[in-house]
Short mmCIF file of C-alpha atoms in Angstrom, two decimals:
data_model
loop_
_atom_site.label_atom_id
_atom_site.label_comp_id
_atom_site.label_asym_id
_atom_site.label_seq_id
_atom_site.Cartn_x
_atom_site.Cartn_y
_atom_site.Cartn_z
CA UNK A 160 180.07 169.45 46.45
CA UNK A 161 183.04 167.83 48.19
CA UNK A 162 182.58 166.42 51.45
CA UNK A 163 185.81 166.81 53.75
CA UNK A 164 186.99 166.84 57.47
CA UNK A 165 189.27 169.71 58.28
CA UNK A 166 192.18 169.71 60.67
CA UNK A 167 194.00 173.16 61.50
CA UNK A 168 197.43 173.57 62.79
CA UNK A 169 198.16 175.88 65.75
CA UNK A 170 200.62 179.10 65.28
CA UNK A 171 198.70 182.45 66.89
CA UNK A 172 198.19 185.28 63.95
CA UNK A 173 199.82 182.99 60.95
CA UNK A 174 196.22 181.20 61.62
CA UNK A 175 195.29 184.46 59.00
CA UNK A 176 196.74 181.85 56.81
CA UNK A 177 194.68 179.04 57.54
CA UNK A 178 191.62 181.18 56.23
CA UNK A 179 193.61 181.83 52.83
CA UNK A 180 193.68 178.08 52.22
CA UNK A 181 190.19 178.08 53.64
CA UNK A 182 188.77 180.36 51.09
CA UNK A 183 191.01 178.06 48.13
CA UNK A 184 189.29 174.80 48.79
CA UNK A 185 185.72 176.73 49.37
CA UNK A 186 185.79 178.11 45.97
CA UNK A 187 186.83 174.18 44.70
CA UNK A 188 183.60 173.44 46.01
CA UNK A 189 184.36 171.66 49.21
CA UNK A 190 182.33 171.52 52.15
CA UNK A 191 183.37 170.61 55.64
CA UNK A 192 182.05 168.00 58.02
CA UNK A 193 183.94 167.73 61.03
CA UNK A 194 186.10 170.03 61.94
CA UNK A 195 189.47 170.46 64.25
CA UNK A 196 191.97 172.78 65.68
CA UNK A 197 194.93 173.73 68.55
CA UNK A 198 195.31 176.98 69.33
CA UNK A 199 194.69 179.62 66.48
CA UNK A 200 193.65 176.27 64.42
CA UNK A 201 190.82 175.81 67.33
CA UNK A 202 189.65 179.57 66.68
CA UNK A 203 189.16 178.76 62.88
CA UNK A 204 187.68 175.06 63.41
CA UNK A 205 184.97 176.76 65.85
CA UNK A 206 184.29 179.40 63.77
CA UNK A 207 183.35 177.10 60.53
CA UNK A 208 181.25 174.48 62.47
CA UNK A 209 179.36 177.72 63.50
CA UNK A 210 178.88 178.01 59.89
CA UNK A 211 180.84 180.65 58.84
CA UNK A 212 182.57 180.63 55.56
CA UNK A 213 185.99 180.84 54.58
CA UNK A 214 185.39 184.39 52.80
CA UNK A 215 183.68 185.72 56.33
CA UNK A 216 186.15 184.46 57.91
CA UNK A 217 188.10 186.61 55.48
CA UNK A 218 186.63 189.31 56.62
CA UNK A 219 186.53 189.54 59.87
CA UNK A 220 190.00 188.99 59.77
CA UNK A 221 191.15 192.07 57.34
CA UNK A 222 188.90 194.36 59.70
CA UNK A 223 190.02 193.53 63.09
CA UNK A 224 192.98 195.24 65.50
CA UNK A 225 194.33 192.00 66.53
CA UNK A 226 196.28 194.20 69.45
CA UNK A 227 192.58 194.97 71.23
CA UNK A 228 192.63 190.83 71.72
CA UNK A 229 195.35 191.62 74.11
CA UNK A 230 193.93 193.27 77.60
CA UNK A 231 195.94 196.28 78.60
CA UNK A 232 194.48 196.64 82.11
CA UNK A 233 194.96 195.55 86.12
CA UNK A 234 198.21 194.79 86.37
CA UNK A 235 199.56 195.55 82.85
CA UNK A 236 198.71 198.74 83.08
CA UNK A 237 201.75 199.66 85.28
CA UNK A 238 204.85 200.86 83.53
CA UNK A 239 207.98 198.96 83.24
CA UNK A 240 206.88 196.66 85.47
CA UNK A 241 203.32 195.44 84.55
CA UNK A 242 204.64 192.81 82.09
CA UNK A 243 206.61 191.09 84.09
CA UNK A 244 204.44 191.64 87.06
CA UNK A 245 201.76 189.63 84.84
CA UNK A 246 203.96 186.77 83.93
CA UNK A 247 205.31 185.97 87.57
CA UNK A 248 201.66 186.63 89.14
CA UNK A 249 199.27 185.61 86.65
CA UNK A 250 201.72 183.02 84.86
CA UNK A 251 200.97 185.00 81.94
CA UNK A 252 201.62 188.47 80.25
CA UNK A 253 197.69 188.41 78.78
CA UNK A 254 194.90 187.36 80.42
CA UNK A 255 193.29 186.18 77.29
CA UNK A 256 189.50 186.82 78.61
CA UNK A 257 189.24 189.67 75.33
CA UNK A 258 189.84 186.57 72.81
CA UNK A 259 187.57 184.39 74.56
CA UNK A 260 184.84 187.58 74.69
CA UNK A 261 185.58 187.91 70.66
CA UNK A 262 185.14 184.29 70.31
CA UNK A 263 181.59 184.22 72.00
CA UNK A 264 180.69 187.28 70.58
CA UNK A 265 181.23 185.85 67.08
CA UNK A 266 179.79 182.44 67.39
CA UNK A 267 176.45 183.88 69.14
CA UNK A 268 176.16 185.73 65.77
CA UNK A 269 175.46 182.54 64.21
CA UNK A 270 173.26 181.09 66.98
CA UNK A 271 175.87 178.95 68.51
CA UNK A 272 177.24 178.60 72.17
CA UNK A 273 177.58 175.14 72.86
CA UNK A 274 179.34 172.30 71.93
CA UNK A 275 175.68 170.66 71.39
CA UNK A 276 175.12 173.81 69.18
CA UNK A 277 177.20 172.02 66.69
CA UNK A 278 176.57 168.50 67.47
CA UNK A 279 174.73 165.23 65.43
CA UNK A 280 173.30 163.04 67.52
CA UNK A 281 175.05 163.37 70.34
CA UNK A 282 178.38 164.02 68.47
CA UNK A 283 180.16 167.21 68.23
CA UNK A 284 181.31 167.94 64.81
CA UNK A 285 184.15 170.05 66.38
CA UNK A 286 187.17 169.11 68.23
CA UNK A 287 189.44 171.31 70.13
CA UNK A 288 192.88 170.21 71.99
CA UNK A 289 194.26 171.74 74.41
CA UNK A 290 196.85 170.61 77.06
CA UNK A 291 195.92 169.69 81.02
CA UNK A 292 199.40 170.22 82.61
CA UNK A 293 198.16 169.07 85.96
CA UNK A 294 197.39 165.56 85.04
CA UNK A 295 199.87 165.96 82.27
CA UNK A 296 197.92 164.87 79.29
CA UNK A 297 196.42 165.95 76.07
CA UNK A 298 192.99 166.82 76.47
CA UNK A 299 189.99 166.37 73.28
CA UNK A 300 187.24 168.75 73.63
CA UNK A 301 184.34 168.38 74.20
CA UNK A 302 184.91 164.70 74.60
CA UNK A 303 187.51 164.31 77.39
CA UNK A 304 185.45 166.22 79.89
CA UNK A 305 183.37 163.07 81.01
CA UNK A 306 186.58 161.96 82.42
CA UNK A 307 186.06 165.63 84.73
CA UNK A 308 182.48 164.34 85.81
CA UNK A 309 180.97 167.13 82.86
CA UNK A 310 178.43 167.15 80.33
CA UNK A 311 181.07 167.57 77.19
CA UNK A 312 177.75 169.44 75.21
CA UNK A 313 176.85 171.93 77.95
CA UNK A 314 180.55 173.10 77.69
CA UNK A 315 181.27 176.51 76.38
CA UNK A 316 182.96 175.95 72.97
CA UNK A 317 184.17 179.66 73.62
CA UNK A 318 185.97 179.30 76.91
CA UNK A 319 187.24 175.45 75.06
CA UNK A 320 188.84 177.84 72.55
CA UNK A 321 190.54 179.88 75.13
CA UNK A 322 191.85 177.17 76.70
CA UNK A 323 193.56 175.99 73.23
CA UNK A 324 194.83 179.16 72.74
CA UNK A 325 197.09 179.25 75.55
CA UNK A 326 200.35 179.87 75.07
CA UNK A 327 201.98 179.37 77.63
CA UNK A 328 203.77 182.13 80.06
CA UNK A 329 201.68 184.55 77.02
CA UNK A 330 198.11 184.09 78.11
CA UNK A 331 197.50 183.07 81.50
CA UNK A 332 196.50 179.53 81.88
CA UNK A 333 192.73 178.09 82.40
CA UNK A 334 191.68 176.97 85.87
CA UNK A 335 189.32 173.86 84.88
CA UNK A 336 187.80 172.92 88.01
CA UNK A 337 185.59 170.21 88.81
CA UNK A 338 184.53 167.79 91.59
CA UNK A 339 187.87 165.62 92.24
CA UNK A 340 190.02 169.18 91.82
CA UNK A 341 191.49 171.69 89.67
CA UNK A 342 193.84 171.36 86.58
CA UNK A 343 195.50 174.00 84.59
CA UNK A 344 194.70 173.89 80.92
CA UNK A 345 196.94 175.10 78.66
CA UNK A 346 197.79 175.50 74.41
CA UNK A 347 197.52 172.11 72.74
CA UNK A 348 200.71 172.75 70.91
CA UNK A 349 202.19 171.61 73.86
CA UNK A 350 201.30 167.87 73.03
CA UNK A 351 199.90 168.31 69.26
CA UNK A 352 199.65 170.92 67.31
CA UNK A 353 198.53 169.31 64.03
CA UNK A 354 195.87 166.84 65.38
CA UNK A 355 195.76 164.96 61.72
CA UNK A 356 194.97 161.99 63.16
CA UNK A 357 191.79 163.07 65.27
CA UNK A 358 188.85 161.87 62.74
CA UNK A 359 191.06 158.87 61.71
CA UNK A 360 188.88 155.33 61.71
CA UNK A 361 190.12 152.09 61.06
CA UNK A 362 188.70 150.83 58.26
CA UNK A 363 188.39 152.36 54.56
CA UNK A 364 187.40 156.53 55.13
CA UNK A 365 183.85 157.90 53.43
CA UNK A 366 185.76 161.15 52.70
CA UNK A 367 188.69 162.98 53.31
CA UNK A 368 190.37 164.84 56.16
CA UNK A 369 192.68 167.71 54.79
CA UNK A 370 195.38 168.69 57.53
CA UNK A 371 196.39 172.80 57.26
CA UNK A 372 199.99 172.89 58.36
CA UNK A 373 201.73 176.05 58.96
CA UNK A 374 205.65 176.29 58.30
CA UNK A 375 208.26 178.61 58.65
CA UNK A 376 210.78 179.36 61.21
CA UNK A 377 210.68 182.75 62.90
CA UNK A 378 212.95 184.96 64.38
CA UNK A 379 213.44 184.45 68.06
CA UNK A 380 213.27 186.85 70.81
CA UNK A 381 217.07 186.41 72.21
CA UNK A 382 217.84 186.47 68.92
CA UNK A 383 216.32 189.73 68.16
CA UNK A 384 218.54 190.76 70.70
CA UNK A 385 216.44 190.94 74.06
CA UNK A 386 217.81 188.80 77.14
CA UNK A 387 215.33 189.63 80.01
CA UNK A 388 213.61 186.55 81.49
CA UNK A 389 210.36 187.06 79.86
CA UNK A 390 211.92 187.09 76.59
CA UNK A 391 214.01 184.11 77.45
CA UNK A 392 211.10 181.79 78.84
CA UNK A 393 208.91 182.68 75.84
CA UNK A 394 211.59 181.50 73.60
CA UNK A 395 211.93 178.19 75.35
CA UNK A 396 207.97 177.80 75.09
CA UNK A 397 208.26 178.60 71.52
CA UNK A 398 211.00 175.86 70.73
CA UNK A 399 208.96 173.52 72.51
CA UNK A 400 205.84 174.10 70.52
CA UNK A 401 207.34 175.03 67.37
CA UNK A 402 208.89 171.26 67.36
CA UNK A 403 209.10 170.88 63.45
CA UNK A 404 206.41 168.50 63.38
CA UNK A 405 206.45 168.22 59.78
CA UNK A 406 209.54 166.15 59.88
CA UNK A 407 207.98 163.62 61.77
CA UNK A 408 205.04 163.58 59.87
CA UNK A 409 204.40 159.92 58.10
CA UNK A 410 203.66 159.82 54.49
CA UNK A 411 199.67 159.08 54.39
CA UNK A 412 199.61 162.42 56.82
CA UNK A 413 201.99 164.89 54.78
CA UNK A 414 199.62 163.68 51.53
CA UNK A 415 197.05 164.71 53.13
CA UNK A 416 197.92 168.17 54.42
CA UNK A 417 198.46 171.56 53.07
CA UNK A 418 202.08 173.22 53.80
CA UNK A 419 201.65 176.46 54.12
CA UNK A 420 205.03 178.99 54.71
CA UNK A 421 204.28 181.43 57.11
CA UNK A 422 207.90 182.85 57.14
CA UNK A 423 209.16 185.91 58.67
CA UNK A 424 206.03 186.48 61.17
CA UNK A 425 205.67 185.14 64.91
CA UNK A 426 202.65 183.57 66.45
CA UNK A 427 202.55 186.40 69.00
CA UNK A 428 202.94 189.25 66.41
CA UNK A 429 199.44 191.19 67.20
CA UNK A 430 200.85 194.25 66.03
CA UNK A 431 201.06 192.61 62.02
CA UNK A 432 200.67 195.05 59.60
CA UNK A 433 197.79 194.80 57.08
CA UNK A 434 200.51 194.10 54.47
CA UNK A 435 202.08 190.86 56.09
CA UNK A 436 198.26 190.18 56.72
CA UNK A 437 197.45 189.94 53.18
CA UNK A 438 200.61 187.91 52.58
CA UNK A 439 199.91 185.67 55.05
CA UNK A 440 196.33 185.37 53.35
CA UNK A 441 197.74 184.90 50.17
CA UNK A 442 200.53 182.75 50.87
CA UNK A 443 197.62 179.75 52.36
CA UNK A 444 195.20 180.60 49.03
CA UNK A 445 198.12 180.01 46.97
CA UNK A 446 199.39 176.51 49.12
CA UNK A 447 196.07 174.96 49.14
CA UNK A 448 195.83 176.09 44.75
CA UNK A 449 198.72 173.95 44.08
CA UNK A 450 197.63 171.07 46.90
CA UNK A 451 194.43 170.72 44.85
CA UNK A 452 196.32 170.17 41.76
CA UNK A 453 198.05 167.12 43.51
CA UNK A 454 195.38 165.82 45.42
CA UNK A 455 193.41 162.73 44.61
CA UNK A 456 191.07 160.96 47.27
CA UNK A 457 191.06 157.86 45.57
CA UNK A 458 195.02 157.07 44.93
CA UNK A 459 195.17 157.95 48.77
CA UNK A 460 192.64 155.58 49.54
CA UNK A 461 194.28 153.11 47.00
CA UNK A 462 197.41 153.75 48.32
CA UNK A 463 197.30 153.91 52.69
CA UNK A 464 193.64 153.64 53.55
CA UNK A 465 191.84 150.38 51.66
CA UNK A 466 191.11 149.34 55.07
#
């Protein structure tokens, strides 16, 4: 058994992805302890401290219609116009309440609702970022709530996950309100989407933490030819969250992490076909086969981390 803290990169439906490398370093033998995630990375770090698996995660995924996540009534239910009617009301095309629903839905299964569900000592074992755009700054849940005035684990780690998961101008953003105010919460690709750092300590590390990092440029929306503003804004989110941050990544980090191509498929593609779905799947089994084959806790310890 392998003790390891995970940490999953944000990127809507590649996330399928994410579970291929998942079910990779499962079969190696590791285990995780704390675990970490923006956006569709935040879906897949809830879902294992609930203590699913990578292979039911595997599941779940090859049996779902990813377009019933996306709610088709109110106001989107007018043609022509309901889109856009969303996005200028709402500020956003999707509400997002059906992924939060799934979320909850799934983690009950496995007894879990709470962040103190998943918790040691006082301690959640699961981290999920998201973005406050109202006080501008990158929010850590559970932990960041205290600075709200909330219990971080009485906090629904479903509606925590819908605030990562965000997009924004795509899913409408999260009112968090609380005694001083209200702030709008929205995807924490906005400010990080690969969190690597998060379970980082300053002296020499008992095990390690494994970053899954999702590459691959995708094809835009002007550049698929559409030039209505919808279109156009959700391009500008996407270069803004999509900033490449594997360049900037420092040595000791890209070691540490598991590239995984995603080319060819956009976050927002809900409509992927089960084919690009098993590529996805098998392009992150096959990433994390030939990470293991590189990897070695000790010469990174040796190396960055002797404290």
């Amino acid at each position: 058994m392998l003790k390891a803290d995970a940490v999953f990169d944000g990127g809507g439906v590649k996330g399928i992805a994410l579970v291929g490398a998942l079910c990779c370093l499962e079969e190696k033998g590791y285990v995780w302890n704390n675990v970490a995630g923006t956006s569709a990375g935040s879906m897949v770090a809830a879902m294992i401290a609930a203590g699913y698996t990578g292979n039911e995660l595997k599941k779940i995924i090859f049996e779902i219609d990813f377009e019933s996540l996306l709610d088709k009534g109110g106001l989107q239910s007018i043609p022509l116009l309901g889109k856009p009617l969303c996005f200028f009301i709402d500020k956003g095309i999707y509400s997002g309440n059906y992924i939060e629903k799934w979320m909850r839905d799934n983690l009950k299964k496995k007894g879990i609702t709470k962040f103190k569900d998943v918790s040691v000592k006082g301690k959640s074992r699961l981290k999920i970022v998201a973005a406050d755009i109202t006080k501008k700054d990158l929010l850590i849940l559970p932990d960041d709530l205290i600075k709200y005035g909330m219990d971080p684990m009485e906090f629904d780690i479903a509606r925590a996950v819908r605030m990562s998961i965000s997009i924004p101008f795509f899913f409408k953003p999260v009112k968090l309100k609380y005694s001083a105010g209200c702030s709008y919460i929205v995807d924490g690709g906005v400010l990080s989407k690969f969190p690597i750092w998060i379970f980082d300590v300053n002296k020499k590390p008992r095990w390690p933490t494994i970053g899954f990092k999702l590459l691959g440029s995708e094809v835009s929306r002007t550049g698929s030819g559409k030039s209505d503003i919808v279109s156009f804004t959700l391009d500008i989110i996407d270069t803004m969250i999509e900033e490449h941050e594997e360049i900037h990544l420092k040595n000791k980090d890209f070691v540490r992490t598991i590239p995984i191509s995603t080319s060819g498929t956009k976050a927002t593609e809900f409509s992927l076909s089960r084919k690009k779905c098993t590529a996805l799947f098998n392009s992150g089994y096959n990433a994390a086969n030939k990470f293991i084959g590189n990897w070695n806790f000790a010469e990174y310890v040796e190396t960055f981390r002797r404290g």
